[in-house]
Every structure is written in structure tokens, then in C-alpha cells.
CSV table of C-alpha atoms in Angstrom, one decimal:
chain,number,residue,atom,x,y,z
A,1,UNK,CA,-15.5,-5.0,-24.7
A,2,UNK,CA,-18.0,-5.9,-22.2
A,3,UNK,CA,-18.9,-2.6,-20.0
A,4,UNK,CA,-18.0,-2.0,-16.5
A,5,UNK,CA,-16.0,-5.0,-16.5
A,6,UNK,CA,-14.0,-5.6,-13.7
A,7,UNK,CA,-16.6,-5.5,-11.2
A,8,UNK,CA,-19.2,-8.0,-11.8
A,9,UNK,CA,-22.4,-7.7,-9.7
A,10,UNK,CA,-25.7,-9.4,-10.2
A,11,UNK,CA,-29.1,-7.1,-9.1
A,12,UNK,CA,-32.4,-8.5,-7.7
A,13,UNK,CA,-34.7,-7.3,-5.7
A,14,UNK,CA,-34.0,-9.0,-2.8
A,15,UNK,CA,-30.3,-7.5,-2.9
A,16,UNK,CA,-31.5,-4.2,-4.2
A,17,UNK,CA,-34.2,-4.3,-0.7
A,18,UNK,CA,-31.1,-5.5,1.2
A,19,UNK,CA,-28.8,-2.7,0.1
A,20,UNK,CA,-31.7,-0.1,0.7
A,21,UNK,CA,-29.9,2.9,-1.6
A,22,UNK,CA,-31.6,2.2,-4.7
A,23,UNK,CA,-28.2,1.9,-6.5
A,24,UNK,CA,-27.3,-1.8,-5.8
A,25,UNK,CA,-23.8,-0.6,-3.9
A,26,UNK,CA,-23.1,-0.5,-0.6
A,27,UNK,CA,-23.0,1.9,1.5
A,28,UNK,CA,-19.9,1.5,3.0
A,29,UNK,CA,-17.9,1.2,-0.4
A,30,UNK,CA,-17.9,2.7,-4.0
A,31,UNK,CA,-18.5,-1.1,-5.1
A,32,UNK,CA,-21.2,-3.0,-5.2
A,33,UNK,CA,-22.7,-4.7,-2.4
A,34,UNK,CA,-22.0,-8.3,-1.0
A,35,UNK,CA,-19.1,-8.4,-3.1
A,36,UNK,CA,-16.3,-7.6,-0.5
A,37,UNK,CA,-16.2,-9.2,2.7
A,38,UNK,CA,-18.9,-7.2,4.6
A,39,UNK,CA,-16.1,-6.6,7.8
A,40,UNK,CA,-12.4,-8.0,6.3
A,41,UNK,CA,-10.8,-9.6,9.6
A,42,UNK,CA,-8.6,-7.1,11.8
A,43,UNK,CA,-9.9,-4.6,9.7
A,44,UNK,CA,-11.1,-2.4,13.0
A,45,UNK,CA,-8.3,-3.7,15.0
A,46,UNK,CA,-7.8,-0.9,17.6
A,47,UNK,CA,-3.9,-0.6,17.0
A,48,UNK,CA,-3.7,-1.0,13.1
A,49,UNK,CA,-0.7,-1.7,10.9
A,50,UNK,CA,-0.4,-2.8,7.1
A,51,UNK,CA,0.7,-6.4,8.4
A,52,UNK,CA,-2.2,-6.9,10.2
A,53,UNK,CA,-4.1,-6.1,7.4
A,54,UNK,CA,-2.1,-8.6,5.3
A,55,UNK,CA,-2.2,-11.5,8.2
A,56,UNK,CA,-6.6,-10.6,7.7
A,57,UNK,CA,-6.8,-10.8,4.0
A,58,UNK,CA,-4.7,-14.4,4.2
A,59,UNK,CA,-7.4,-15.2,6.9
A,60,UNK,CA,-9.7,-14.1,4.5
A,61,UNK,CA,-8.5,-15.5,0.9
A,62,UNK,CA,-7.8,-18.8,3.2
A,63,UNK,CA,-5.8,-21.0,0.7
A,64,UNK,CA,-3.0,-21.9,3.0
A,65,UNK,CA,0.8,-21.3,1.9
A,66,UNK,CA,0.4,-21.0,-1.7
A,67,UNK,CA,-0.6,-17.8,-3.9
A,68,UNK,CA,-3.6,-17.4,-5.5
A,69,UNK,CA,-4.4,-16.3,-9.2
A,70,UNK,CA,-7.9,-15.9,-10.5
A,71,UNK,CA,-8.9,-19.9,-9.6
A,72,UNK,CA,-5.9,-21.6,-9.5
A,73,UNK,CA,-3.3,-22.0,-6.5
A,74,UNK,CA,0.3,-21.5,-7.6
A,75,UNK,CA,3.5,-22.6,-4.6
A,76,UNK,CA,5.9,-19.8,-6.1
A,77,UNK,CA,8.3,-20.3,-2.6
A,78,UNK,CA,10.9,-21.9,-5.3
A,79,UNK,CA,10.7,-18.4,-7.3
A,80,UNK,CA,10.8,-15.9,-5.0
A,81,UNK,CA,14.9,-15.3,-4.9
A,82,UNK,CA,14.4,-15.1,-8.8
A,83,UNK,CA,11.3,-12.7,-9.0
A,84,UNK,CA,12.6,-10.0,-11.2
A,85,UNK,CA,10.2,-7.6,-8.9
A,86,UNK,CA,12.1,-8.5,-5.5
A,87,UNK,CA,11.7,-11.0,-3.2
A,88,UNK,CA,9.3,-8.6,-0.9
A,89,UNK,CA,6.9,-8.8,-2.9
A,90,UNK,CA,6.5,-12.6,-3.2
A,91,UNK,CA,7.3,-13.0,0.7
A,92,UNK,CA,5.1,-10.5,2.2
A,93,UNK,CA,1.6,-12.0,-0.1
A,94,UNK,CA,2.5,-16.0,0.4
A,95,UNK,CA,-1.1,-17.2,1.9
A,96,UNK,CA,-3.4,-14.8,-0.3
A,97,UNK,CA,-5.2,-13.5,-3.6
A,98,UNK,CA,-2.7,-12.0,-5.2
A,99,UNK,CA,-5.1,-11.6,-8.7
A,100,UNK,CA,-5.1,-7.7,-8.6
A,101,UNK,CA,-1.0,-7.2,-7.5
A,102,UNK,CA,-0.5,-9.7,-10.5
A,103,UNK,CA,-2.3,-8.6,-13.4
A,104,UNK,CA,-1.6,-4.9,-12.3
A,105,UNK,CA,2.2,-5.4,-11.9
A,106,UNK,CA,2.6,-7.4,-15.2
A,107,UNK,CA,1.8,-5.7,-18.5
A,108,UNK,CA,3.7,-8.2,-20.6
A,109,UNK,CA,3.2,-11.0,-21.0
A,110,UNK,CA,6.5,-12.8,-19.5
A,111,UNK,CA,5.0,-13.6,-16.2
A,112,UNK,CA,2.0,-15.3,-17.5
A,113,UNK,CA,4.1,-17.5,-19.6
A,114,UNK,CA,5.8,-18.7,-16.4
A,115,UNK,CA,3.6,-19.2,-14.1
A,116,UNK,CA,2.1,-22.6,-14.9
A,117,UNK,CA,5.4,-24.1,-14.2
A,118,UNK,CA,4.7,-23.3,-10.3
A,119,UNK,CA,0.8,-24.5,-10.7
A,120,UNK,CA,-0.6,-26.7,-7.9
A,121,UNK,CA,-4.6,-26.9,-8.4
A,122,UNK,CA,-7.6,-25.3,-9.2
A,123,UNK,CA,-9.8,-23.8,-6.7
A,124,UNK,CA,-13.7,-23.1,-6.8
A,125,UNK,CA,-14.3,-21.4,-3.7
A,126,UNK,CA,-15.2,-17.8,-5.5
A,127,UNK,CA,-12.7,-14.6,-4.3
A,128,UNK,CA,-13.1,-12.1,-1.7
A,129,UNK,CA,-13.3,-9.4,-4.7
A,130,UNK,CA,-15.2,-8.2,-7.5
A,131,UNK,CA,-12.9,-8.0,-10.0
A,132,UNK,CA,-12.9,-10.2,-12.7
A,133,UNK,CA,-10.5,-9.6,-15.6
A,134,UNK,CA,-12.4,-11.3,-18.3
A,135,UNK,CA,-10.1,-11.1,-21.3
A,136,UNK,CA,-11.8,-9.1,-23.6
A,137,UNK,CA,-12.8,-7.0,-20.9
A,138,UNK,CA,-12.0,-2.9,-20.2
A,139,UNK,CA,-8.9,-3.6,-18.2
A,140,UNK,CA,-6.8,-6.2,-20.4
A,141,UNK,CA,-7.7,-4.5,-23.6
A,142,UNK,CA,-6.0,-1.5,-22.1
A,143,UNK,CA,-3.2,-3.4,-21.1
A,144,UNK,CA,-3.1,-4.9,-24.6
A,145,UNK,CA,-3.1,-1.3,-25.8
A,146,UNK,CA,-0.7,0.1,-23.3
A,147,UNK,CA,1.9,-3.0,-23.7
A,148,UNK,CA,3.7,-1.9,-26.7
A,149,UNK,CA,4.0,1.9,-25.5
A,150,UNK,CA,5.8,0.5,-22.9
A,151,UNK,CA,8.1,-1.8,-24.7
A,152,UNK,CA,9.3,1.9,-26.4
A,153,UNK,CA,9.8,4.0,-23.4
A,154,UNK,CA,10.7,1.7,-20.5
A,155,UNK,CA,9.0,0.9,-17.3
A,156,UNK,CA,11.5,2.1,-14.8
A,157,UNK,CA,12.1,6.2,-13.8
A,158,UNK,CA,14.6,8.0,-16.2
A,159,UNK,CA,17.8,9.4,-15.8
A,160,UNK,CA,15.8,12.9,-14.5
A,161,UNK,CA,13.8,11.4,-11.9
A,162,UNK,CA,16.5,9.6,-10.5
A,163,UNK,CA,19.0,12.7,-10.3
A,164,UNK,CA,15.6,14.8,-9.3
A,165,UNK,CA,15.6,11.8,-6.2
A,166,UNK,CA,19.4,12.2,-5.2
A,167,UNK,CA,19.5,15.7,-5.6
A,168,UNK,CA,16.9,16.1,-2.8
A,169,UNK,CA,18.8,13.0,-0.4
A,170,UNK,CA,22.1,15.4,-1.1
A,171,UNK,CA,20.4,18.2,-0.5
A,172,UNK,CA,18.6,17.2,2.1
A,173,UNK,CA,21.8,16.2,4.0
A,174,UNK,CA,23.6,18.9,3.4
A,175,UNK,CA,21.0,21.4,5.1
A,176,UNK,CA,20.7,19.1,8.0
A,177,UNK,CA,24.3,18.4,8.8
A,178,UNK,CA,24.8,22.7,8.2
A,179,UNK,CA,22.0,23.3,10.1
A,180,UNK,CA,23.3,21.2,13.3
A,181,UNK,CA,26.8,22.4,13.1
A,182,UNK,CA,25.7,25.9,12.9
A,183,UNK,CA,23.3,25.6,14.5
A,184,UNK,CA,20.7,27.0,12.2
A,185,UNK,CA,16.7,27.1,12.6
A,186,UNK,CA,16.7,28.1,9.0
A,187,UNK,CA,18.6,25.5,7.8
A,188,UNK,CA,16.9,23.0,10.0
A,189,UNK,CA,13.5,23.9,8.8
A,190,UNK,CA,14.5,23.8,5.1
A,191,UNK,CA,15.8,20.4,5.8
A,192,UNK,CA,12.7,19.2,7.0
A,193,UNK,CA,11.1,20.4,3.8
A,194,UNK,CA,13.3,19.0,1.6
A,195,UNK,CA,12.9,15.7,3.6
A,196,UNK,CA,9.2,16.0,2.8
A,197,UNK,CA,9.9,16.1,-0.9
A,198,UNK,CA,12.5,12.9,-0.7
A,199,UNK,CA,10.2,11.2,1.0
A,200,UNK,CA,7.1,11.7,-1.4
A,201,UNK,CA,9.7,11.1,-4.5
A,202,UNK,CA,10.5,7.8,-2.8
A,203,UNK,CA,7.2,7.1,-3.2
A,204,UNK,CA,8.0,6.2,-6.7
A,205,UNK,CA,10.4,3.6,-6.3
A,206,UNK,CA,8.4,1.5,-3.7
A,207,UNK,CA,6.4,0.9,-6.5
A,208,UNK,CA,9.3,-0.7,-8.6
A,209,UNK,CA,11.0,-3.3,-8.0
A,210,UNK,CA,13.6,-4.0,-5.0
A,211,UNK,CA,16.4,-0.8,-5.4
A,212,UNK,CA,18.1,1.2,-2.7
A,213,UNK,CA,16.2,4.5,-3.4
A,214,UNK,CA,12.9,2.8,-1.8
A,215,UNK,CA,14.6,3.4,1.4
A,216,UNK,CA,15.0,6.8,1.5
A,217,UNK,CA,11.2,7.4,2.9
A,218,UNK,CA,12.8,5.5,5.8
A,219,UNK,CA,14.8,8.6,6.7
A,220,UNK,CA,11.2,9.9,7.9
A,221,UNK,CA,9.5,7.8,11.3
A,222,UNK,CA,7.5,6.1,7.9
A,223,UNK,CA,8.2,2.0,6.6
A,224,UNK,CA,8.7,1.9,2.9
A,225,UNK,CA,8.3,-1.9,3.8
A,226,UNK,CA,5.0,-1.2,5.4
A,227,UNK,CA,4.2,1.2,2.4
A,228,UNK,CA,4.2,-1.3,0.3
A,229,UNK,CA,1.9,-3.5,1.4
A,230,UNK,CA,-0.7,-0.5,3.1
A,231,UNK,CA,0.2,1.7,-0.9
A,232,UNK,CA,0.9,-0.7,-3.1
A,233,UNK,CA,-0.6,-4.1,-2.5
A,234,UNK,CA,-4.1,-2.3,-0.5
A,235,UNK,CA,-4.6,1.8,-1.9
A,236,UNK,CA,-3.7,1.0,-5.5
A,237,UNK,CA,-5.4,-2.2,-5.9
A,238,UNK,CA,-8.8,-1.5,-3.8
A,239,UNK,CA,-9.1,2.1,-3.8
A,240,UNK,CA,-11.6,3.9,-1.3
A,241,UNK,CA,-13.2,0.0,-0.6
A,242,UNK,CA,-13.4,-1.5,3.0
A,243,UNK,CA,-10.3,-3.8,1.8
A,244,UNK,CA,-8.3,-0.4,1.3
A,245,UNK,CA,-5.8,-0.1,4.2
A,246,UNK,CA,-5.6,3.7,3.9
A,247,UNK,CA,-9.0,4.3,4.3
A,248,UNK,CA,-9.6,2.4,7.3
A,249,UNK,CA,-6.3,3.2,9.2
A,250,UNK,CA,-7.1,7.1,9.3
A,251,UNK,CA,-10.4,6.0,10.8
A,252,UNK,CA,-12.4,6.9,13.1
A,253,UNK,CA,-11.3,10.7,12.8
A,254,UNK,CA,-11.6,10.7,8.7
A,255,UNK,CA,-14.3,9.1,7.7
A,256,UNK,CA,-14.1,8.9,4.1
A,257,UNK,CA,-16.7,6.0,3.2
A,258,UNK,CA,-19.7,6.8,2.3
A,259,UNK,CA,-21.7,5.9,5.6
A,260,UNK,CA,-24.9,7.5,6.4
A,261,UNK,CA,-23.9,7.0,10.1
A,262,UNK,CA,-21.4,9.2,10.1
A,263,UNK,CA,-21.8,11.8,12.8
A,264,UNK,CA,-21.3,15.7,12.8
A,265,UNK,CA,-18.1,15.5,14.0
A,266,UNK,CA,-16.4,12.9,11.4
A,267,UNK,CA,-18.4,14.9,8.8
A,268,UNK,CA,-17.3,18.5,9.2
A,269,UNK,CA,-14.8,18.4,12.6
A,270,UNK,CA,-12.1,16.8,10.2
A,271,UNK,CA,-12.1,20.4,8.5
A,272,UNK,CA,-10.8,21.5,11.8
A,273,UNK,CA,-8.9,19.0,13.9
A,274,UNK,CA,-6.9,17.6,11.0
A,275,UNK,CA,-4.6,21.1,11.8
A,276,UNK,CA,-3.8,19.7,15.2
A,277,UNK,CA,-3.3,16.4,14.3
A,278,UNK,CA,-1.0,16.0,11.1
A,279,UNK,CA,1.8,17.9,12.7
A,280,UNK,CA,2.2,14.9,15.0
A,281,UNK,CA,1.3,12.1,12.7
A,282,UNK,CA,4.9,11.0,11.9
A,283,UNK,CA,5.8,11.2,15.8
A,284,UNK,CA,1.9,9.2,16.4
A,285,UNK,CA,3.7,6.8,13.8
A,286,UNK,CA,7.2,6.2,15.9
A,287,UNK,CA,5.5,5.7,18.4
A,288,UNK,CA,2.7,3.1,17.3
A,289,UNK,CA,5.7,1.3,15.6
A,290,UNK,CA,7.8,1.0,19.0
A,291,UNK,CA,4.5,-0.5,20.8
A,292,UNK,CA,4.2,-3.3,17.9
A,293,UNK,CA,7.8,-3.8,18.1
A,294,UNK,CA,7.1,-4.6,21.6
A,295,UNK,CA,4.3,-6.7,21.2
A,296,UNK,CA,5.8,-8.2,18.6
A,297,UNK,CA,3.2,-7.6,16.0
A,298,UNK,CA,5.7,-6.7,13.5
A,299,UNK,CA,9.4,-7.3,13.0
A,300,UNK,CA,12.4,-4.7,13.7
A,301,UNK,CA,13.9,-4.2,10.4
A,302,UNK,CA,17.4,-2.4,9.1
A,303,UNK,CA,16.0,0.5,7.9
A,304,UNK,CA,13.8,1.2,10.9
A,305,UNK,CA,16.9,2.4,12.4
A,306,UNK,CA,17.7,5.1,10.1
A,307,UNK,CA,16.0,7.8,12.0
A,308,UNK,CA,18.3,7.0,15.2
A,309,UNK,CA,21.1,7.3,12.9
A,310,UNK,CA,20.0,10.8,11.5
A,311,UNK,CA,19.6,12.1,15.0
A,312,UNK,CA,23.2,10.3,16.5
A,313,UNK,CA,24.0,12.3,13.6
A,314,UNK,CA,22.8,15.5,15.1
A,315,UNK,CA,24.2,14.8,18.5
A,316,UNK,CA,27.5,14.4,17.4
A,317,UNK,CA,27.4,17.5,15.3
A,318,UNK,CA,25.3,20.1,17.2
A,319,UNK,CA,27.7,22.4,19.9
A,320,UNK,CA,25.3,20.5,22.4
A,321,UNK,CA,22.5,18.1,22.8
A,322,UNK,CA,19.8,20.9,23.0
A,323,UNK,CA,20.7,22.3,19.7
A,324,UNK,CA,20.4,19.0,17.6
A,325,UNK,CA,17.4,17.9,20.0
């Protein structure tokens, strides 16, 4: 098994003087250095959203409308109603390097087997990441390990984690509706706690494939669409790097990369001001989702509308408009 693979990175001096830290990485990621784009387009973009981020990685990978996989361009557009993961999936990445999603998201070896029916040509131009996925490598060694466990117990949440997933919707439903018609702070507040817990157990099922449960971290001002891409196709595959969406939209006021610039403030304030400001980060969120709307940066989808429904809801529950306000 060749070590550290998955990241392959070459040292000289030159690039050891460039990177100045003595370590060959960069200072602005836990990888090493030259190996990411140095600033991934729209990356800093002053109102970020996970589709921007998507639009700049397909400026980025730059292969036009086909998909990419390792060094070969694939035009899936004839499989994407028959991707056993969802459409979504397939739609939302058309245009990029979809290497990491794909060899993550398929432990068997099903997919593999089908995807030179959709092949187009190789490419040489070399990828925007430092992956590499050499087969006898850490990363499918453990997915040769980790394939047969799998084929025992399933891939998809149990018969528990799905009743642990309504129980919460039901519940959380049940204290909302009771706490309007009452109407009951009490009630209300537990609602909104149980609608925390729904919405992190929905977390879950945006990671499997197309199913209606996704949607109930919609009932919050959050996109389980825009999860997706900003959790799924950015967090999971490039953790804490300058391609990971979640590190870069909480920026400038966390600073989580390791940059020796970082000023007092980011460095210690974040201790402090993160009280005042993740109260209002789902209402920030609304908000930042109605000006894209407007602009037209991102598309108004059936789900966004579920928290107007919860609060029509309210209205028409509530003895008066106060009360369910």
C-alpha cells in the first residue's frame, strides 16, 4: 500500500522556499501546496451560495458539458433519469470533476462496470485536486475491505433510524400545531427544538439517494438541495481545504484555515460574537436566499416554500396573528 496515498505532492527546494513553512503545505490548507487552485473562482464572492461554488469549480475543472472521472470525459446526460442515486446528483455536477463524489459514493463495483458505456475521450490536462486513487493505494484497499461488510448489512438507514426520523417530523408537528392553537410558549419552544433535531437527522438522508425524508431540513429557512452540493459534494469530499464550501462561506468572521494573517479579532473575537450571531443564522439564511432569488442566482424550488406553509399554518391556527407571529 503506498503511504499517504491520496494526496500526491512532489518537494523541492524551490517549492519548499515558495511555501516558506518548512512543511511543504500551504498555509491556507491542510494539503499540500500548489495542488488546489491557489483562489478556486467565486470562492470570495461577497454573497456566497453552494451554486456559485459549483458554477466556479466547472469554471475551474473546465471540460465543457461532460463529467469528468480521473482522465477521461464521460456524457452521462443519457443516464441521469436512471442513476440509481437520483437525478440531483448527476444534474447539479454536469461540467465538472466529479473523481472524489464517484469513487466515494460507489463502494461496489456496479458503477464502474457501467461507466465506459457513456465514455467520450481521454483528457491530459492534470485535475484541480490532489487526490489520486492509485489502486493499490490507502483509500481503495479500504474500500476493497469495507465492500463485503457492506454487501451484509446494507447501505441505507434501518428500520430505527427511519422511525427515530418520523417520530421527530410527528412530533415535531404536533407541539407546533398545540402550541399555536393554545397558544403555548412552552410548546412553541419545544417545537423549535425538536425541529432542530429533524433537521440534523435529515442530514442523513441527503446523503442517500433521492427519498422524501431529505426534505424535511427544508421545514427550517435551510436547502437540503443546496446541502447537498455545499455537504456532500464540497465538506465531505475536500474537508477544511480552500475548495471546501463550508469553510469559506462562514468566512470572514470564522476563520478556520490555517492563515498566519489572521487578525485578533478572527482569532479569539469568534469565542465571543459567535453568541450574537447563530441565533440569527437561519433568519441571515432566508434572507440571503430571497436576494439570490431576486437576482436570479439561484432557482425557486418546491420545497423552498415549506416554511411559508408552516407559518400559513400558524396563522390559521393561532386565536390571532400576534400569537402565531
Amino acid at each position: 500500500m503506498a503511504p499517504c496515498e491520496g494526496v500526491l505532492h512532489e518537494e523541492t527546494d524551490s517549492t519548499r522556499e515558495r511555501e516558506g513553512n518548512g512543511f511543504g503545505h500551504d498555509l491556507n490548507s491542510s494539503l499540500p501546496a500548489g495542488k488546489f487552485k491557489d483562489n478556486p473562482t467565486d470562492r470570495d464572492h461577497p454573497l456566497k451560495c453552494s451554486l456559485k461554488w459549483m458554477n466556479g469549480k466547472r469554471i475551474d475543472d473546465d471540460i465543457g458539458p461532460y463529467w469528468r472521472v480521473h482522465n477521461k470525459l464521460y456524457d452521462l446526460t443519457d443516464f441521469i433519469d436512471r442513476h440509481p442515486g437520483g437525478k440531483t446528483w448527476l444534474e447539479c455536477t454536469k461540467g465538472t470533476d466529479i473523481t472524489e463524489a464517484f469513487e466515494s459514493s460507489h463502494i461496489s463495483l456496479a458503477a464502474e462496470r457501467i461507466l465506459p458505456k457513456y465514455f467520450v475521450k481521454d483528457i491530459n490536462t492534470p485535475r484541480n485536486s490532489p487526490y489520486t486513487f492509485h489502486e493499490n493505494g490507502f483509500f481503495r484497499t479500504l474500500k476493497g475491505k469495507v465492500r463485503p461488510v457492506l454487501e451484509k448489512t446494507g447501505k441505507g438507514p434501518d428500520l430505527r433510524m427511519i422511525l427515530i426520523q418520523d417520530g421527530l417530523l410527528i412530533s415535531f408537528l404536533t407541539l407546533a400545531c398545540a402550541g399555536s392553537l393554545t397558544p403555548s410558549y412552552t410548546l412553541v419552544i419545544l417545537a423549535g427544538f425538536i425541529l432542530a433535531m429533524t433537521s440534523m437527522c435529515a442530514h442523513n438522508f441527503f446523503h442517500q439517494k433521492d427519498n422524501f425524508r431529505m426534505y424535511y431540513f427544508d421545514l427550517t429557512f435551510l436547502s437540503s438541495y443546496d446541502w447537498r452540493i455545499s455537504h456532500g459534494l464540497s465538506h465531505h469530499l475536500f474537508t477544511n481545504t480552500r475548495y471546501d464550501f463550508e469553510i469559506s462561506v462562514l468566512e470572514p468572521f470564522w476563520e478556520f484555515l490555517p492563515r498566519p494573517e489572521k487578525k485578533l479579532l478572527q482569532r479569539y473575537g469568534s469565542y465571543f460574537y459567535e453568541l450574537l450571531l447563530i441565533p440569527i443564522v437561519l433568519y441571515l439564511e432566508a434572507l440571503k436566499r430571497i436576494i439570490l432569488l431576486i437576482r436570479k442566482d439561484v432557482p425557486l424550488r418546491s420545497e423552498n416554500f415549506f416554511p411559508l406553509i408552516e407559518l400559513v399554518v400558524m396563522c390559521l391556527l393561532a386565536p390571532t396573528l400576534g400569537d402565531a407571529i
